[in-house]
Tab-separated table of C-alpha atoms and ligand atoms in Angstrom:
chain	number	residue	atom	x	y	z
A	1	MET	CA	73.645	-15.149	-14.340
A	2	ASP	CA	77.019	-16.158	-16.639
A	3	ALA	CA	76.779	-19.581	-14.241
A	4	GLY	CA	73.351	-20.727	-15.148
A	5	LEU	CA	74.344	-19.653	-18.390
A	6	ALA	CA	77.476	-22.247	-18.611
A	7	LYS	CA	75.546	-25.569	-18.397
A	8	ARG	CA	75.735	-29.039	-20.327
A	9	MET	CA	76.343	-31.753	-20.314
A	10	ARG	CA	76.596	-35.550	-21.230
A	11	VAL	CA	76.043	-39.098	-21.148
A	12	ALA	CA	75.866	-42.662	-21.409
A	13	CYS	CA	75.298	-45.823	-20.184
A	14	ALA	CA	76.322	-47.319	-17.284
A	15	VAL	CA	75.217	-51.013	-17.221
A	16	ALA	CA	78.706	-51.472	-15.070
A	17	VAL	CA	79.055	-48.214	-13.389
A	18	ALA	CA	75.711	-49.708	-11.977
A	19	ALA	CA	78.163	-52.962	-10.480
A	20	ILE	CA	80.880	-50.659	-8.949
A	21	GLY	CA	77.975	-48.702	-7.021
A	22	ALA	CA	76.507	-52.126	-5.672
A	23	ALA	CA	79.986	-53.388	-5.023
A	24	THR	CA	80.705	-50.406	-2.584
A	25	VAL	CA	77.475	-50.673	-0.798
A	26	ALA	CA	78.120	-54.998	-0.317
A	27	LEU	CA	78.547	-55.721	3.279
A	28	ALA	CA	81.737	-58.148	3.759
A	29	PRO	CA	80.305	-61.247	6.095
A	30	GLY	CA	80.341	-60.147	9.597
A	31	ALA	CA	80.971	-56.246	9.217
A	32	VAL	CA	78.554	-53.847	11.185
A	33	ALA	CA	76.216	-51.450	9.059
A	34	GLY	CA	76.735	-47.876	9.451
A	35	PRO	CA	74.290	-45.646	7.851
A	36	ALA	CA	73.321	-45.908	3.584
A	37	THR	CA	75.215	-43.855	1.179
A	38	LEU	CA	73.316	-41.270	-0.147
A	39	MET	CA	73.671	-41.225	-4.125
A	40	PRO	CA	72.927	-38.930	-6.401
A	41	ASP	CA	70.918	-39.409	-9.557
A	42	LEU	CA	71.246	-37.860	-12.985
A	43	ILE	CA	68.809	-37.410	-15.836
A	44	ALA	CA	68.552	-35.273	-18.947
A	45	LEU	CA	65.403	-33.446	-18.616
A	46	SER	CA	62.637	-33.571	-21.700
A	47	ASN	CA	63.551	-31.251	-24.473
A	48	GLU	CA	60.364	-28.712	-24.919
A	49	GLN	CA	58.652	-27.129	-27.630
A	50	ASP	CA	59.941	-23.758	-26.480
A	51	GLN	CA	63.663	-24.897	-25.666
A	52	MET	CA	64.328	-25.802	-29.513
A	53	ILE	CA	65.088	-23.104	-32.482
A	54	VAL	CA	66.586	-23.676	-35.850
A	55	THR	CA	68.977	-21.068	-36.408
A	56	LYS	CA	71.826	-20.465	-39.618
A	57	GLU	CA	75.069	-19.292	-38.220
A	58	GLY	CA	77.910	-18.618	-40.261
A	59	GLY	CA	76.663	-20.668	-43.053
A	60	LYS	CA	75.593	-23.474	-41.663
A	61	THR	CA	71.793	-24.190	-40.121
A	62	LEU	CA	72.072	-25.132	-36.029
A	63	LEU	CA	69.406	-26.783	-33.945
A	64	ARG	CA	70.127	-25.050	-30.997
A	65	LEU	CA	68.465	-26.846	-28.121
A	66	THR	CA	68.262	-26.096	-24.188
A	67	THR	CA	69.375	-29.059	-21.681
A	68	GLU	CA	67.905	-29.538	-18.704
A	69	ILE	CA	69.895	-32.280	-15.924
A	70	ALA	CA	67.970	-32.710	-12.718
A	71	ASN	CA	69.198	-34.531	-9.815
A	72	VAL	CA	66.254	-37.500	-8.475
A	73	GLY	CA	68.750	-39.145	-6.310
A	74	ASN	CA	67.842	-38.997	-2.971
A	75	GLY	CA	71.810	-37.316	-2.419
A	76	PRO	CA	73.248	-34.471	-3.664
A	77	LEU	CA	75.544	-34.391	-6.586
A	78	GLU	CA	78.655	-32.610	-4.983
A	79	VAL	CA	82.158	-32.169	-7.199
A	80	PHE	CA	84.955	-29.954	-5.868
A	81	PRO	CA	88.594	-28.860	-6.824
A	82	SER	CA	91.909	-30.607	-6.037
A	83	ALA	CA	94.287	-27.451	-4.526
A	84	THR	CA	96.256	-28.329	-7.435
A	85	GLY	CA	96.346	-28.419	-11.255
A	86	SER	CA	98.013	-32.054	-12.592
A	87	ASP	CA	97.098	-31.359	-16.068
A	88	CYS	CA	94.174	-33.446	-15.947
A	89	ASP	CA	93.113	-32.279	-19.188
A	90	ALA	CA	96.044	-32.990	-20.951
A	91	ASN	CA	97.076	-29.680	-22.959
A	92	GLY	CA	100.299	-28.951	-21.499
A	93	SER	CA	99.884	-26.679	-18.416
A	94	ALA	CA	98.623	-26.804	-15.021
A	95	THR	CA	97.708	-24.129	-14.562
A	96	ASP	CA	94.124	-24.895	-16.448
A	97	ASP	CA	92.548	-28.057	-14.572
A	98	ARG	CA	92.080	-29.336	-11.053
A	99	ASP	CA	91.766	-33.140	-10.232
A	100	ALA	CA	87.858	-33.484	-9.656
A	101	TYR	CA	86.067	-35.209	-6.653
A	102	GLN	CA	83.115	-36.592	-5.928
A	103	ARG	CA	81.779	-36.171	-2.595
A	104	PHE	CA	79.343	-38.073	-0.726
A	105	PHE	CA	77.180	-38.178	2.434
A	106	ALA	CA	75.723	-40.057	4.679
A	107	ASP	CA	72.063	-41.059	5.953
A	108	THR	CA	73.668	-40.643	9.516
A	109	ASN	CA	69.770	-39.766	11.246
A	110	GLY	CA	67.969	-42.781	8.984
A	111	SER	CA	65.820	-40.334	7.303
A	112	GLY	CA	66.187	-41.464	3.266
A	113	GLY	CA	67.423	-38.547	2.342
A	114	TYR	CA	69.796	-35.746	2.796
A	115	GLU	CA	69.775	-32.882	5.034
A	116	PRO	CA	72.816	-30.519	5.495
A	117	ASP	CA	72.299	-30.030	9.415
A	118	ALA	CA	71.856	-33.843	9.859
A	119	ASP	CA	74.484	-35.736	7.348
A	120	GLY	CA	78.040	-36.342	7.005
A	121	VAL	CA	79.941	-36.553	4.625
A	122	ALA	CA	80.202	-40.728	3.850
A	123	SER	CA	83.513	-40.362	1.043
A	124	GLU	CA	85.199	-39.011	-1.368
A	125	ARG	CA	86.963	-39.757	-4.526
A	126	GLN	CA	88.629	-38.922	-6.977
A	127	PHE	CA	86.920	-39.492	-10.834
A	128	GLY	CA	87.468	-36.843	-13.243
A	129	CYS	CA	88.587	-32.909	-14.287
A	130	LEU	CA	87.747	-29.544	-13.479
A	131	HIS	CA	88.921	-27.262	-16.314
A	132	TYR	CA	88.950	-23.681	-16.988
A	133	HIS	CA	87.191	-22.679	-20.220
A	134	ALA	CA	88.277	-18.923	-22.055
A	135	ALA	CA	85.449	-18.609	-23.557
A	136	HIS	CA	82.756	-18.547	-20.839
A	137	GLY	CA	85.432	-17.451	-18.303
A	138	HIS	CA	84.671	-20.088	-15.203
A	139	TRP	CA	85.356	-23.128	-15.053
A	140	HIS	CA	83.753	-26.330	-15.734
A	141	LEU	CA	83.494	-30.135	-14.955
A	142	LEU	CA	84.837	-32.055	-18.725
A	143	ASP	CA	82.331	-34.466	-20.535
A	144	PHE	CA	78.643	-33.627	-18.470
A	145	ALA	CA	76.626	-34.421	-21.330
A	146	HIS	CA	75.930	-34.965	-25.105
A	147	TYR	CA	73.953	-35.021	-27.678
A	148	GLU	CA	73.281	-36.879	-30.561
A	149	LEU	CA	70.532	-36.479	-33.429
A	150	ARG	CA	68.946	-39.429	-35.429
A	151	ARG	CA	67.383	-40.015	-37.947
A	152	ASP	CA	63.880	-42.423	-37.009
A	153	PRO	CA	63.200	-44.873	-37.971
A	154	GLY	CA	66.176	-46.646	-38.139
A	155	GLY	CA	68.449	-45.051	-36.207
A	156	ARG	CA	71.111	-43.275	-38.153
A	157	LEU	CA	72.824	-40.766	-36.784
A	158	VAL	CA	73.249	-37.971	-39.051
A	159	SER	CA	74.652	-35.072	-36.135
A	160	ARG	CA	76.404	-34.801	-32.635
A	161	SER	CA	77.467	-32.907	-30.194
A	162	THR	CA	81.370	-32.650	-28.973
A	163	LYS	CA	80.984	-33.781	-25.062
A	164	ILE	CA	80.275	-30.954	-22.910
A	165	GLY	CA	81.307	-29.458	-20.238
A	166	PHE	CA	78.986	-27.670	-17.492
A	167	CYS	CA	79.298	-25.760	-14.597
A	168	LEU	CA	77.196	-27.384	-12.188
A	169	VAL	CA	74.493	-24.596	-10.188
A	170	ASP	CA	71.230	-25.030	-9.016
A	171	ASP	CA	69.277	-23.631	-11.143
A	172	ARG	CA	65.425	-24.723	-10.608
A	173	ASN	CA	63.755	-26.407	-7.960
A	174	VAL	CA	62.087	-29.015	-11.269
A	175	PHE	CA	61.116	-31.626	-8.430
A	176	PRO	CA	60.106	-30.092	-4.582
A	177	GLY	CA	60.308	-32.602	-2.030
A	178	PRO	CA	61.089	-33.052	1.355
A	179	PHE	CA	64.626	-33.212	0.717
A	180	ALA	CA	65.173	-30.452	-2.035
A	181	PRO	CA	66.371	-27.442	-0.838
A	182	GLU	CA	63.858	-23.954	-0.643
A	183	HIS	CA	67.015	-22.148	-1.991
A	184	PRO	CA	70.087	-22.848	-4.488
A	185	HIS	CA	73.369	-24.750	-2.519
A	186	TYR	CA	75.810	-24.879	-5.390
A	187	PRO	CA	78.006	-23.541	-6.512
A	188	PHE	CA	79.638	-22.071	-3.434
A	189	GLY	CA	83.049	-21.890	-1.949
A	190	SER	CA	84.292	-19.744	-5.133
A	191	ALA	CA	87.180	-16.869	-4.059
A	192	SER	CA	85.091	-13.931	-5.883
A	193	SER	CA	82.671	-11.844	-3.964
A	194	GLN	CA	80.698	-13.650	-7.095
A	195	VAL	CA	79.468	-16.825	-6.648
A	196	GLY	CA	80.916	-18.912	-9.034
A	197	CYS	CA	82.575	-21.368	-10.787
A	198	ASP	CA	86.294	-20.885	-10.415
A	199	GLU	CA	89.127	-23.289	-9.340
A	200	HIS	CA	88.331	-22.926	-5.675
A	201	ALA	CA	84.090	-23.404	-5.714
A	202	THR	CA	82.779	-26.801	-4.720
A	203	GLN	CA	80.393	-27.324	-7.577
A	204	GLY	CA	76.587	-29.243	-8.089
A	205	ILE	CA	73.173	-30.064	-8.905
A	206	SER	CA	71.378	-30.616	-5.080
A	207	VAL	CA	68.449	-33.400	-4.695
A	208	GLY	CA	65.355	-31.947	-6.561
A	209	TRP	CA	66.759	-29.107	-8.494
A	210	ALA	CA	67.911	-29.172	-11.854
A	211	ASP	CA	70.862	-27.467	-14.158
A	212	ALA	CA	70.106	-25.633	-17.442
A	213	TYR	CA	72.058	-24.717	-20.295
A	214	ALA	CA	70.294	-22.707	-22.349
A	215	PHE	CA	70.133	-23.295	-26.006
A	216	SER	CA	71.433	-19.738	-26.290
A	217	VAL	CA	75.120	-21.026	-24.880
A	218	PRO	CA	78.288	-22.045	-27.015
A	219	GLY	CA	78.041	-25.366	-27.364
A	220	GLN	CA	74.008	-26.105	-26.727
A	221	SER	CA	73.240	-27.081	-30.742
A	222	LEU	CA	73.576	-29.512	-33.324
A	223	ASP	CA	75.083	-29.017	-37.225
A	224	VAL	CA	71.572	-30.218	-39.309
A	225	THR	CA	73.512	-28.216	-42.508
A	226	GLY	CA	71.553	-30.524	-45.602
A	227	LEU	CA	69.524	-32.949	-43.748
A	228	LYS	CA	66.586	-33.565	-45.212
A	229	ARG	CA	63.198	-32.477	-43.924
A	230	GLY	CA	61.662	-35.864	-41.660
A	231	HIS	CA	62.096	-37.669	-38.389
A	232	TYR	CA	64.661	-37.455	-36.432
A	233	CYS	CA	65.172	-38.304	-32.414
A	234	LEU	CA	67.363	-36.444	-30.323
A	235	ILE	CA	69.144	-38.063	-27.734
A	236	SER	CA	70.499	-36.062	-25.099
A	237	THR	CA	72.972	-38.252	-22.600
A	238	THR	CA	74.165	-37.033	-18.837
A	239	ASP	CA	77.584	-38.194	-17.659
A	240	PRO	CA	77.702	-40.297	-20.879
A	241	LEU	CA	81.463	-41.420	-20.094
A	242	ASP	CA	80.235	-42.923	-16.126
A	243	VAL	CA	83.019	-41.159	-14.532
A	244	LEU	CA	80.056	-40.258	-11.552
A	245	GLU	CA	78.439	-42.300	-9.310
A	246	GLU	CA	74.841	-42.647	-9.085
A	247	SER	CA	72.229	-44.603	-7.726
A	248	ASN	CA	70.659	-44.995	-10.984
A	249	GLU	CA	73.382	-45.266	-14.280
A	250	SER	CA	70.967	-46.376	-16.538
A	251	ASN	CA	68.707	-43.475	-16.522
A	252	ASN	CA	71.114	-40.843	-18.334
A	253	THR	CA	69.509	-40.584	-21.580
A	254	ARG	CA	66.484	-38.716	-22.785
A	255	ARG	CA	65.120	-39.377	-26.161
A	256	VAL	CA	62.843	-36.859	-28.208
A	257	ARG	CA	61.139	-37.593	-31.198
A	258	LEU	CA	61.470	-34.353	-33.428
A	259	ALA	CA	59.403	-33.639	-37.037
A	260	LEU	CA	62.860	-31.331	-38.708
A	261	ARG	CA	62.978	-29.485	-42.062
A	262	PRO	CA	66.345	-27.462	-41.616
A	263	LYS	CA	65.517	-25.584	-44.984
A	264	ARG	CA	62.732	-23.888	-43.342
A	265	PHE	CA	64.124	-23.534	-39.770
A	266	SER	CA	61.641	-25.551	-38.384
A	267	VAL	CA	61.596	-28.073	-35.764
A	268	ARG	CA	58.875	-29.387	-34.010
A	269	LYS	CA	58.348	-32.029	-30.821
A	270	LEU	CA	56.050	-34.850	-31.506
A	271	ILE	CA	54.188	-37.138	-28.912
A	272	GLY	CA	55.249	-40.101	-28.749
A	273	GLY	CA	58.547	-42.172	-28.628
A	274	CYS	CA	61.123	-42.919	-31.350
A	275	ARG	CA	60.891	-45.031	-32.996
A	276	GLU	CA	64.320	-46.485	-33.032
B	301	LIG	CA1	71.014	-41.329	-13.295
B	302	LIG	CA1	95.958	-28.507	-18.218
B	303	LIG	CA1	68.794	-37.585	6.210
B	304	LIG	CA1	76.913	-41.901	-13.906
B	305	LIG	ZN1	80.390	-22.650	-18.518
């Protein structure tokens, strides 16, 4: 479905956020411990050979890539909109955006993972912006992913994407387990009969599931026009501005080593990691 095509994201580094996360769970002296908070943990999955293609578009040579962002935490990533807009995307209109909130769940039954029937809401936190994307016809969480291409070795930056927005959905159950739902759960609450990402929808990625953005989706590309043939490092980052709280903020970047021949429209995934 269209929402399935509408994912993307990007990331960044997050040592500072890890410190904040740790502070929220620290107990004051004498406080009574309640149920643990179940946190999401986003990672970018490795780009596979069949998820990359080099194309010619409007005089440019593009490396197109499919990105999958998975939740390997013990709680869902859940994001919901405020009731009214506040121009959080700063484009002068309050009709095309909503402040975004992240919802956290408590491990009420102490099982170590999230079960919708047993675990209650722990807290909600305003953090970012949901924005209407006219070309896709639905609402995105802004700044969810980011891509870079660097020379390998050396690490010189040769191409980068914008910060990419996503409509967060459960596309694929990549890590089945006791807390991964059998069927897709996100998005829900859309006003239309067709479940999708509108201004009312709660978006997210369930435990064990991944949100996929196919290489055919606008934005899923890096400009490689004029680059020399050689080895490069493709770097995909989810939550690049670290606006979402996760249990692990230091695993959001995935590096994949490539042999690239732009003039021949050839890309090959190499064994082994980048040598930056
Ligand atoms: Ca993470
Ligand atoms: Ca706006
Ligand atoms: Ca539980
Ligand atoms: Ca984060
Ligand atoms: Zn979209």
